[in-house]
Each structure stands twice: as C-alpha cells, then as structure tokens.
Short mmCIF file of C-alpha atoms in Angstrom, two decimals:
data_model
loop_
_atom_site.label_atom_id
_atom_site.label_comp_id
_atom_site.label_asym_id
_atom_site.label_seq_id
_atom_site.Cartn_x
_atom_site.Cartn_y
_atom_site.Cartn_z
CA MET A 160 0.27 -0.37 0.31
CA THR A 161 1.81 3.97 -0.70
CA LEU A 162 1.92 6.13 1.54
CA LYS A 163 -0.86 8.11 -0.48
CA ASN A 164 -3.29 5.20 -0.61
CA ARG A 165 -2.83 5.20 3.08
CA LEU A 166 -3.34 8.92 4.13
CA SER A 167 -7.01 8.61 1.82
CA ASN A 168 -7.50 5.71 4.41
CA LEU A 169 -6.66 7.77 7.81
CA LYS A 170 -9.17 10.55 6.25
CA LEU A 171 -11.31 8.83 5.38
CA LEU A 172 -11.50 6.71 8.60
CA LEU A 173 -11.44 10.01 10.42
CA LEU A 174 -14.00 11.79 8.57
CA LEU A 175 -16.27 8.46 9.08
CA ALA A 176 -15.30 8.70 13.02
CA SER A 177 -16.50 12.65 13.52
CA ALA A 178 -20.34 11.90 10.86
CA VAL A 179 -20.66 8.86 13.92
CA SER A 180 -19.38 12.32 16.59
CA LEU A 181 -21.33 14.14 14.86
CA THR A 182 -24.18 12.11 15.15
CA LEU A 183 -24.33 10.68 18.75
CA SER A 184 -23.56 14.36 19.99
CA ALA A 185 -26.23 15.45 17.77
CA GLY A 186 -28.75 12.95 19.27
CA MET A 187 -27.52 13.43 22.85
CA MET A 188 -28.27 17.11 22.87
CA THR A 189 -32.16 15.51 21.06
CA ALA A 190 -31.64 14.25 24.36
CA ALA A 191 -31.72 16.84 26.91
CA LYS A 192 -33.96 19.01 25.42
CA ALA A 193 -35.86 17.01 25.54
CA GLN A 194 -35.50 16.20 29.22
CA THR A 195 -35.91 20.21 29.75
CA ASN A 196 -39.75 20.81 27.89
CA PRO A 197 -41.80 21.68 30.51
CA PRO A 198 -44.84 18.90 30.35
CA THR A 199 -47.36 19.92 28.34
CA ALA A 200 -49.78 18.90 31.71
CA PRO A 201 -50.43 21.11 34.43
CA PRO A 202 -49.41 20.24 37.64
CA PRO A 203 -51.97 18.25 39.66
CA LYS A 204 -52.42 20.70 41.27
CA GLN A 205 -53.96 22.67 39.16
CA GLN A 206 -55.85 20.53 37.68
CA ASN A 207 -60.02 19.68 39.13
CA TRP A 208 -59.57 16.84 41.35
CA LEU A 209 -63.09 17.22 43.39
CA ASN A 210 -64.17 17.51 40.12
CA LEU A 211 -66.00 21.02 40.49
CA THR A 212 -68.53 22.48 38.11
CA PRO A 213 -68.06 25.10 36.32
CA GLU A 214 -69.96 27.10 39.06
CA GLN A 215 -69.05 25.56 41.83
CA GLU A 216 -65.11 26.86 40.54
CA THR A 217 -66.82 29.94 39.60
CA ARG A 218 -68.54 30.53 43.00
CA MET A 219 -64.64 28.34 45.27
CA ARG A 220 -62.28 31.26 43.13
CA GLN A 221 -64.49 34.46 44.42
CA ILE A 222 -64.63 33.14 47.69
CA ARG A 223 -60.04 32.86 47.90
CA GLN A 224 -60.53 36.54 46.28
CA ALA A 225 -63.31 37.82 48.69
CA ALA A 226 -61.08 35.98 51.14
CA ARG A 227 -57.42 37.23 50.63
CA GLU A 228 -59.09 41.09 49.77
CA GLN A 229 -59.88 40.65 53.56
CA MET A 230 -56.95 39.50 54.59
CA ASP A 231 -54.76 42.28 52.62
CA SER A 232 -57.40 44.98 54.68
CA ILE A 233 -56.18 43.01 57.80
CA LEU A 234 -52.62 43.73 57.32
CA THR A 235 -49.73 46.54 56.96
CA ALA A 236 -48.54 47.47 53.44
CA GLU A 237 -45.34 46.46 55.11
CA GLN A 238 -46.81 42.34 55.72
CA ARG A 239 -49.08 42.62 52.86
CA ALA A 240 -46.19 43.61 50.43
CA THR A 241 -43.97 40.84 52.03
CA LEU A 242 -47.00 38.11 51.74
CA GLU A 243 -47.75 39.97 47.58
CA THR A 244 -43.92 38.86 46.94
CA ALA A 245 -44.35 35.74 48.92
CA ARG A 246 -47.11 34.82 46.80
CA LEU A 247 -45.47 36.04 43.36
CA ASN A 248 -42.06 33.49 43.87
CA ARG A 249 -45.19 30.71 44.64
CA GLN A 250 -43.51 30.19 48.53
CA ASN A 251 -46.99 28.99 50.95
CA PRO A 252 -48.80 32.37 52.33
CA ARG A 253 -49.48 30.28 55.44
CA GLN A 254 -45.70 29.82 56.16
CA VAL A 255 -45.79 33.22 54.97
CA PHE A 256 -48.10 34.36 57.46
CA GLU A 257 -45.90 33.06 60.09
CA SER A 258 -42.89 35.88 59.59
CA LEU A 259 -45.10 38.57 59.59
CA ASN A 260 -44.57 39.45 63.43
CA LEU A 261 -49.25 39.49 63.88
CA THR A 262 -51.04 40.69 66.80
CA ASP A 263 -53.41 38.82 68.04
CA GLU A 264 -56.09 41.36 66.77
CA GLN A 265 -54.82 40.61 63.28
CA LYS A 266 -54.43 36.81 63.90
CA THR A 267 -58.09 36.88 65.70
CA ARG A 268 -59.62 38.24 62.72
CA ILE A 269 -57.29 36.34 60.05
CA GLN A 270 -59.05 32.89 62.04
CA GLN A 271 -61.51 34.21 60.81
CA VAL A 272 -61.84 34.37 57.79
CA ARG A 273 -59.84 31.83 56.73
CA ARG A 274 -63.16 30.27 58.54
CA SER A 275 -65.73 31.29 57.02
CA SER A 276 -64.30 31.26 53.43
CA ARG A 277 -63.46 26.91 54.40
CA GLU A 278 -67.18 26.78 55.48
CA GLN A 279 -68.81 29.40 52.89
CA MET A 280 -66.80 26.81 50.61
CA ASP A 281 -67.79 23.78 52.49
CA ALA A 282 -70.88 24.30 51.74
CA ILE A 283 -71.26 24.91 48.04
CA LEU A 284 -68.96 20.94 47.61
CA THR A 285 -71.43 17.60 48.09
CA PRO A 286 -70.83 15.20 49.95
CA GLU A 287 -68.31 13.56 48.49
CA GLN A 288 -66.66 17.08 47.56
CA ARG A 289 -66.64 17.39 50.87
CA GLN A 290 -64.39 14.24 52.40
CA LEU A 291 -61.92 14.67 49.17
CA MET A 292 -61.66 18.39 50.71
CA GLN A 293 -60.61 16.73 54.43
CA GLN A 294 -58.61 14.08 52.99
CA ARG A 295 -56.45 16.21 51.29
CA ARG A 296 -56.64 19.99 54.33
CA PRO A 297 -53.71 19.94 55.85
CA PRO A 298 -54.67 19.40 59.24
CA ARG A 299 -54.49 22.56 61.99
CA PRO A 300 -52.03 23.34 64.06
CA PRO A 301 -53.66 23.30 67.81
CA GLU A 302 -53.46 26.74 69.09
CA SER A 303 -56.67 27.03 66.10
CA GLN A 304 -58.57 23.27 67.34
CA SER A 305 -58.82 24.57 70.78
CA SER A 306 -60.48 27.62 70.35
CA GLN A 307 -62.98 26.31 68.10
#
C-alpha cells in the first residue's frame, strides 16, 4: 500500500469517525432538550381534583378572592408587600404568615376570615367533594383546634 493510499484511508476513517461523533452528539442534545421542555399537562395541584362544576369553580374563585381581600385589609402595607412577594415567588402563604409578626388582633381576624371562607367553600360542595377536601387539608395547628 502506498503512502497516498494510507493517507486517503486515514482521511476517510477520520471523516467517518467525525460523522459518527456528530450524529451521537446531536442525538444526546435532542434527548437533553426534550428533558428540559415543560410538561404539556398542568401539574396535579392545578387540575380539577374535586371534579367541580363550572358554577362551583366560579364560586370557589369568588370566595378565595373575597378572603384574600379581607386578609389584605387586615394587614399593614409592609405585611401585604411581604405576602405579595411570597405569592409571586409561589411560597406557601401560610408559612409566610408566620413571619409577618401579626398582632393578636390580626391573628384573630385572619382566623375568622379563614374559618368563614372554609365554611362557604364547604357549603357549595357535594358530600363526596367535602370528604375529598377534608382528606387533602393539612392538619390544623393545636392552637386553632383549642379555640374552636
């Protein structure tokens, strides 16, 4: 075999190895990109796990909005700003409430708003939906149980 043939074969081998390498790299990049794409289905928390009717969904939204407005009227401007930042950052509002340094009066009034909105929501649910809701609600802290 001549030197010219060896160089041609080496070039061909290098070209073939490069093509295989690029093909594998493209396949890996496609797989990595597919893993980073957001899912098409909404997260389970946002799905209608209670099987609410459109009327129930509308009413629940109204109750939550009214409760939020009532709580906002109880809070100071600084507390509202802290809570709004937490909402935008998708933090758990109940945990944020603990860091707001609420007065005893604010705590009592907020507890009343929460109790009232919970009662309103329960009133529009069917018995089966109420049972599902009870199963999903977090356990109440000891202090709110003793005040009932």
